[in-house]
Structures are given as structure tokens and as C-alpha cells.
mmCIF file with all atom_site columns, C-alpha atoms in Angstrom:
data_model
loop_
_atom_site.group_PDB
_atom_site.id
_atom_site.type_symbol
_atom_site.label_atom_id
_atom_site.label_alt_id
_atom_site.label_comp_id
_atom_site.label_asym_id
_atom_site.label_entity_id
_atom_site.label_seq_id
_atom_site.pdbx_PDB_ins_code
_atom_site.Cartn_x
_atom_site.Cartn_y
_atom_site.Cartn_z
_atom_site.occupancy
_atom_site.B_iso_or_equiv
_atom_site.pdbx_formal_charge
_atom_site.auth_seq_id
_atom_site.auth_comp_id
_atom_site.auth_asym_id
_atom_site.auth_atom_id
_atom_site.pdbx_PDB_model_num
ATOM 1   C CA . MET L 1 1   ? 41.789 -147.671 58.600  1.00 50.00 ? 165 MET L CA 1
ATOM 2   C CA . CYS L 1 2   ? 42.981 -144.128 59.040  1.00 54.00 ? 166 CYS L CA 1
ATOM 3   C CA . PRO L 1 3   ? 43.818 -143.046 62.646  1.00 54.00 ? 167 PRO L CA 1
ATOM 4   C CA . ARG L 1 4   ? 41.960 -139.774 62.192  1.00 54.00 ? 168 ARG L CA 1
ATOM 5   C CA . ALA L 1 5   ? 38.737 -141.558 61.345  1.00 55.00 ? 169 ALA L CA 1
ATOM 6   C CA . ALA L 1 6   ? 38.688 -143.326 64.735  1.00 59.00 ? 170 ALA L CA 1
ATOM 7   C CA . ARG L 1 7   ? 38.527 -140.064 66.657  1.00 57.00 ? 171 ARG L CA 1
ATOM 8   C CA . PRO L 1 8   ? 35.430 -137.863 66.659  1.00 55.00 ? 172 PRO L CA 1
ATOM 9   C CA . HIS L 1 9   ? 35.673 -134.351 65.324  1.00 59.00 ? 173 HIS L CA 1
ATOM 10  C CA . PRO L 1 10  ? 37.000 -131.829 67.932  1.00 58.00 ? 174 PRO L CA 1
ATOM 11  C CA . SER L 1 11  ? 33.710 -129.908 68.025  1.00 62.00 ? 175 SER L CA 1
ATOM 12  C CA . ARG L 1 12  ? 31.811 -133.142 68.794  1.00 64.00 ? 176 ARG L CA 1
ATOM 13  C CA . ARG L 1 13  ? 34.235 -133.979 71.602  1.00 64.00 ? 177 ARG L CA 1
ATOM 14  C CA . ARG L 1 14  ? 33.836 -130.468 72.997  1.00 67.00 ? 178 ARG L CA 1
ATOM 15  C CA . ARG L 1 15  ? 30.023 -130.692 72.903  1.00 69.00 ? 179 ARG L CA 1
ATOM 16  C CA . ALA L 1 16  ? 30.103 -134.128 74.544  1.00 68.00 ? 180 ALA L CA 1
ATOM 17  C CA . ALA L 1 17  ? 32.361 -132.816 77.325  1.00 66.00 ? 181 ALA L CA 1
ATOM 18  C CA . GLN L 1 18  ? 30.067 -129.815 77.876  1.00 66.00 ? 182 GLN L CA 1
ATOM 19  C CA . SER L 1 19  ? 27.063 -132.119 78.001  1.00 66.00 ? 183 SER L CA 1
ATOM 20  C CA . ARG L 1 20  ? 28.771 -134.327 80.615  1.00 64.00 ? 184 ARG L CA 1
ATOM 21  C CA . ARG L 1 21  ? 29.663 -131.279 82.710  1.00 63.00 ? 185 ARG L CA 1
ATOM 22  C CA . ARG L 1 22  ? 26.063 -130.048 82.619  1.00 63.00 ? 186 ARG L CA 1
ATOM 23  C CA . ARG L 1 23  ? 24.741 -133.455 83.652  1.00 61.00 ? 187 ARG L CA 1
ATOM 24  C CA . VAL L 1 24  ? 27.207 -133.698 86.553  1.00 54.00 ? 188 VAL L CA 1
ATOM 25  C CA . ALA L 1 25  ? 26.503 -130.148 87.701  1.00 55.00 ? 189 ALA L CA 1
ATOM 26  C CA . GLY L 1 26  ? 22.755 -130.617 87.395  1.00 53.00 ? 190 GLY L CA 1
ATOM 27  C CA . ALA L 1 27  ? 22.784 -133.949 89.227  1.00 51.00 ? 191 ALA L CA 1
ATOM 28  C CA . GLY L 1 28  ? 24.396 -132.452 92.328  1.00 50.00 ? 192 GLY L CA 1
ATOM 29  C CA . ALA L 1 29  ? 21.863 -129.660 92.535  1.00 51.00 ? 193 ALA L CA 1
ATOM 30  C CA . THR L 1 30  ? 18.766 -131.837 92.390  1.00 51.00 ? 194 THR L CA 1
ATOM 31  C CA . SER L 1 31  ? 19.764 -134.967 94.290  1.00 52.00 ? 195 SER L CA 1
ATOM 32  C CA . PRO L 1 32  ? 20.048 -135.135 98.095  1.00 57.00 ? 196 PRO L CA 1
ATOM 33  C CA . ALA L 1 33  ? 23.515 -135.114 99.699  1.00 70.00 ? 197 ALA L CA 1
ATOM 34  C CA . ALA L 1 34  ? 23.252 -138.749 100.815 1.00 69.00 ? 198 ALA L CA 1
ATOM 35  C CA . PRO L 1 35  ? 20.740 -141.516 100.148 1.00 77.00 ? 199 PRO L CA 1
ATOM 36  C CA . ALA L 1 36  ? 18.396 -142.521 102.946 1.00 77.00 ? 200 ALA L CA 1
ATOM 37  C CA . ASP L 1 37  ? 20.119 -145.892 103.442 1.00 76.00 ? 201 ASP L CA 1
ATOM 38  C CA . PHE L 1 38  ? 23.580 -144.287 103.693 1.00 82.00 ? 202 PHE L CA 1
ATOM 39  C CA . PRO L 1 39  ? 25.339 -145.513 106.865 1.00 80.00 ? 203 PRO L CA 1
ATOM 40  C CA . LYS L 1 40  ? 25.426 -142.993 109.705 1.00 84.00 ? 204 LYS L CA 1
ATOM 41  C CA . VAL L 1 41  ? 28.114 -142.670 112.351 1.00 82.00 ? 205 VAL L CA 1
ATOM 42  C CA . ASN L 1 42  ? 26.892 -142.186 115.889 1.00 88.00 ? 206 ASN L CA 1
ATOM 43  C CA . THR L 1 43  ? 28.238 -139.285 117.925 1.00 89.00 ? 207 THR L CA 1
ATOM 44  C CA . PHE L 1 44  ? 30.407 -141.457 120.186 1.00 91.00 ? 208 PHE L CA 1
ATOM 45  C CA . GLN L 1 45  ? 32.136 -143.091 117.239 1.00 91.00 ? 209 GLN L CA 1
ATOM 46  C CA . GLN L 1 46  ? 32.639 -139.694 115.571 1.00 89.00 ? 210 GLN L CA 1
ATOM 47  C CA . ARG L 1 47  ? 34.108 -138.288 118.789 1.00 91.00 ? 211 ARG L CA 1
ATOM 48  C CA . VAL L 1 48  ? 36.565 -141.207 118.922 1.00 92.00 ? 212 VAL L CA 1
ATOM 49  C CA . ARG L 1 49  ? 37.553 -140.565 115.304 1.00 92.00 ? 213 ARG L CA 1
ATOM 50  C CA . ASP L 1 50  ? 38.006 -136.857 116.000 1.00 92.00 ? 214 ASP L CA 1
ATOM 51  C CA . ASP L 1 51  ? 40.135 -137.631 119.069 1.00 93.00 ? 215 ASP L CA 1
ATOM 52  C CA . ASP L 1 52  ? 42.318 -139.984 117.012 1.00 95.00 ? 216 ASP L CA 1
ATOM 53  C CA . ARG L 1 53  ? 42.684 -137.353 114.313 1.00 94.00 ? 217 ARG L CA 1
ATOM 54  C CA . ARG L 1 54  ? 43.560 -134.684 116.881 1.00 94.00 ? 218 ARG L CA 1
ATOM 55  C CA . GLU L 1 55  ? 46.190 -136.975 118.418 1.00 95.00 ? 219 GLU L CA 1
ATOM 56  C CA . ILE L 1 56  ? 47.762 -137.682 115.024 1.00 95.00 ? 220 ILE L CA 1
ATOM 57  C CA . LEU L 1 57  ? 47.800 -133.990 114.133 1.00 95.00 ? 221 LEU L CA 1
ATOM 58  C CA . ASN L 1 58  ? 49.324 -133.097 117.518 1.00 96.00 ? 222 ASN L CA 1
ATOM 59  C CA . ASP L 1 59  ? 52.084 -135.680 116.936 1.00 96.00 ? 223 ASP L CA 1
ATOM 60  C CA . GLU L 1 60  ? 52.750 -134.170 113.509 1.00 96.00 ? 224 GLU L CA 1
ATOM 61  C CA . LEU L 1 61  ? 52.740 -130.686 115.037 1.00 96.00 ? 225 LEU L CA 1
ATOM 62  C CA . ARG L 1 62  ? 55.301 -131.652 117.688 1.00 96.00 ? 226 ARG L CA 1
ATOM 63  C CA . SER L 1 63  ? 57.481 -133.239 115.014 1.00 96.00 ? 227 SER L CA 1
ATOM 64  C CA . GLU L 1 64  ? 57.243 -130.204 112.738 1.00 96.00 ? 228 GLU L CA 1
ATOM 65  C CA . GLU L 1 65  ? 57.979 -127.801 115.617 1.00 96.00 ? 229 GLU L CA 1
ATOM 66  C CA . GLY L 1 66  ? 61.075 -129.850 116.493 1.00 96.00 ? 230 GLY L CA 1
ATOM 67  C CA . LYS L 1 67  ? 62.195 -129.734 112.874 1.00 95.00 ? 231 LYS L CA 1
ATOM 68  C CA . LEU L 1 68  ? 61.618 -125.965 112.803 1.00 95.00 ? 232 LEU L CA 1
ATOM 69  C CA . ALA L 1 69  ? 63.628 -125.463 115.999 1.00 95.00 ? 233 ALA L CA 1
ATOM 70  C CA . GLU L 1 70  ? 66.498 -127.510 114.556 1.00 95.00 ? 234 GLU L CA 1
ATOM 71  C CA . LEU L 1 71  ? 66.426 -125.531 111.295 1.00 93.00 ? 235 LEU L CA 1
ATOM 72  C CA . ARG L 1 72  ? 66.461 -122.225 113.174 1.00 93.00 ? 236 ARG L CA 1
ATOM 73  C CA . ARG L 1 73  ? 69.349 -123.410 115.361 1.00 93.00 ? 237 ARG L CA 1
ATOM 74  C CA . ALA L 1 74  ? 71.380 -124.437 112.292 1.00 91.00 ? 238 ALA L CA 1
ATOM 75  C CA . PHE L 1 75  ? 70.460 -121.171 110.535 1.00 89.00 ? 239 PHE L CA 1
ATOM 76  C CA . ASN L 1 76  ? 72.049 -119.260 113.411 1.00 85.00 ? 240 ASN L CA 1
ATOM 77  C CA . GLY L 1 77  ? 70.280 -115.962 112.770 1.00 83.00 ? 241 GLY L CA 1
ATOM 78  C CA . GLY L 1 78  ? 71.213 -115.851 109.088 1.00 81.00 ? 242 GLY L CA 1
ATOM 79  C CA . GLU L 1 79  ? 74.859 -116.779 109.563 1.00 82.00 ? 243 GLU L CA 1
ATOM 80  C CA . PRO L 1 80  ? 75.147 -120.573 109.548 1.00 84.00 ? 244 PRO L CA 1
ATOM 81  C CA . GLU L 1 81  ? 78.592 -122.088 109.939 1.00 84.00 ? 245 GLU L CA 1
ATOM 82  C CA . ARG L 1 82  ? 80.430 -122.765 106.720 1.00 80.00 ? 246 ARG L CA 1
ATOM 83  C CA . GLN L 1 83  ? 80.974 -126.352 105.731 1.00 80.00 ? 247 GLN L CA 1
ATOM 84  C CA . GLY L 1 84  ? 84.252 -127.713 104.380 1.00 78.00 ? 248 GLY L CA 1
ATOM 85  C CA . ASN L 1 85  ? 83.002 -127.943 100.802 1.00 77.00 ? 249 ASN L CA 1
ATOM 86  C CA . GLU L 1 86  ? 81.878 -124.287 100.773 1.00 73.00 ? 250 GLU L CA 1
ATOM 87  C CA . ARG L 1 87  ? 85.126 -122.555 99.896  1.00 79.00 ? 251 ARG L CA 1
ATOM 88  C CA . ASN L 1 88  ? 83.193 -120.728 97.223  1.00 83.00 ? 252 ASN L CA 1
ATOM 89  C CA . TYR L 1 89  ? 80.990 -118.022 98.783  1.00 84.00 ? 253 TYR L CA 1
ATOM 90  C CA . ALA L 1 90  ? 78.263 -118.621 96.185  1.00 87.00 ? 254 ALA L CA 1
ATOM 91  C CA . LYS L 1 91  ? 77.794 -122.195 97.454  1.00 87.00 ? 255 LYS L CA 1
ATOM 92  C CA . TYR L 1 92  ? 77.456 -120.882 100.986 1.00 86.00 ? 256 TYR L CA 1
ATOM 93  C CA . GLN L 1 93  ? 74.902 -118.272 99.883  1.00 88.00 ? 257 GLN L CA 1
ATOM 94  C CA . GLU L 1 94  ? 72.948 -120.948 98.008  1.00 89.00 ? 258 GLU L CA 1
ATOM 95  C CA . ARG L 1 95  ? 72.779 -123.089 101.150 1.00 88.00 ? 259 ARG L CA 1
ATOM 96  C CA . VAL L 1 96  ? 71.643 -120.079 103.218 1.00 91.00 ? 260 VAL L CA 1
ATOM 97  C CA . VAL L 1 97  ? 68.816 -119.426 100.736 1.00 93.00 ? 261 VAL L CA 1
ATOM 98  C CA . GLN L 1 98  ? 67.794 -123.100 100.869 1.00 93.00 ? 262 GLN L CA 1
ATOM 99  C CA . MET L 1 99  ? 67.779 -122.947 104.656 1.00 93.00 ? 263 MET L CA 1
ATOM 100 C CA . LYS L 1 100 ? 65.528 -119.857 104.582 1.00 94.00 ? 264 LYS L CA 1
ATOM 101 C CA . ASP L 1 101 ? 63.139 -121.677 102.241 1.00 96.00 ? 265 ASP L CA 1
ATOM 102 C CA . SER L 1 102 ? 63.103 -124.740 104.495 1.00 95.00 ? 266 SER L CA 1
ATOM 103 C CA . ILE L 1 103 ? 62.351 -122.588 107.540 1.00 95.00 ? 267 ILE L CA 1
ATOM 104 C CA . GLY L 1 104 ? 59.532 -120.850 105.666 1.00 96.00 ? 268 GLY L CA 1
ATOM 105 C CA . ARG L 1 105 ? 58.004 -124.192 104.645 1.00 96.00 ? 269 ARG L CA 1
ATOM 106 C CA . ALA L 1 106 ? 58.263 -125.540 108.188 1.00 96.00 ? 270 ALA L CA 1
ATOM 107 C CA . GLU L 1 107 ? 56.579 -122.395 109.565 1.00 96.00 ? 271 GLU L CA 1
ATOM 108 C CA . LYS L 1 108 ? 53.748 -122.762 107.033 1.00 97.00 ? 272 LYS L CA 1
ATOM 109 C CA . ASN L 1 109 ? 53.362 -126.436 107.979 1.00 96.00 ? 273 ASN L CA 1
ATOM 110 C CA . VAL L 1 110 ? 53.141 -125.534 111.676 1.00 96.00 ? 274 VAL L CA 1
ATOM 111 C CA . ASP L 1 111 ? 50.506 -122.878 110.933 1.00 96.00 ? 275 ASP L CA 1
ATOM 112 C CA . ALA L 1 112 ? 48.516 -125.282 108.756 1.00 96.00 ? 276 ALA L CA 1
ATOM 113 C CA . LEU L 1 113 ? 48.587 -127.995 111.423 1.00 95.00 ? 277 LEU L CA 1
ATOM 114 C CA . LYS L 1 114 ? 47.452 -125.532 114.092 1.00 95.00 ? 278 LYS L CA 1
ATOM 115 C CA . ARG L 1 115 ? 44.593 -124.408 111.850 1.00 95.00 ? 279 ARG L CA 1
ATOM 116 C CA . GLU L 1 116 ? 43.604 -128.009 111.151 1.00 94.00 ? 280 GLU L CA 1
ATOM 117 C CA . ILE L 1 117 ? 43.629 -128.847 114.872 1.00 93.00 ? 281 ILE L CA 1
ATOM 118 C CA . GLY L 1 118 ? 41.476 -125.783 115.519 1.00 93.00 ? 282 GLY L CA 1
ATOM 119 C CA . ASN L 1 119 ? 38.951 -126.989 112.917 1.00 91.00 ? 283 ASN L CA 1
ATOM 120 C CA . ILE L 1 120 ? 38.334 -130.284 114.699 1.00 86.00 ? 284 ILE L CA 1
ATOM 121 C CA . LYS L 1 121 ? 35.080 -130.202 116.639 1.00 72.00 ? 285 LYS L CA 1
#
């Protein structure tokens, strides 16, 4: 048997994929968000879950802020101390750029965590 014969023609695959997309898109528009017998969470239980989530996010925030403070301290205002293996200035500059990137990522993480904490009801 030829391997090409086992696969449907590309236009048939494309039409089948479009048909599936239409069915999925149409199903979401007409059906309710959750069935009637879907389990509900009472407000007390939801509040406990939200409090747990807030506590976890606050722990992550404290950790990320500590990491950011350490990175800023090591960065030393753009002039970190040279290490013994950085006799070449290009290596030093590369490490400075990496430190800037790390600080930027840590700042974005802190902002994202603060936003996420603010979104909790």
C-alpha cells in the first residue's frame, strides 16, 4: 500500500478541520455555561480557596521581591564588581546585560503578582 493513499487529500483535511471548528464554535454559543447538575461551591468554601490563593501569591511576591532586591544590590547601580574570570571587558559587559535582563524579569514578575493579588475577590 502506498503511504500517500492512507492520507486524505489536503483539501479534504482542510474542510474537515473547518467543519470541526464551526461545530466547536457553534456549540459554545448555544449551550449553557454549565449543566444544571454541575457541582457548585458555596461562598464559604470559595472564600477559603481565595484566602489560600492570596496567601500563596503573597509568599511568591515576598520571594520575588527578595530576589529583586538581591539582584539590584549585586547590580550596584550598573557597575557590578568584576569577577576573577572577567579579565576580558566583553565578558563583564555580557554579565551586566544579563543582570539587567534578570532585574527586568523580576520587576515584571513582581508587577504580575501584585496584579493577580488585586484580582482576587
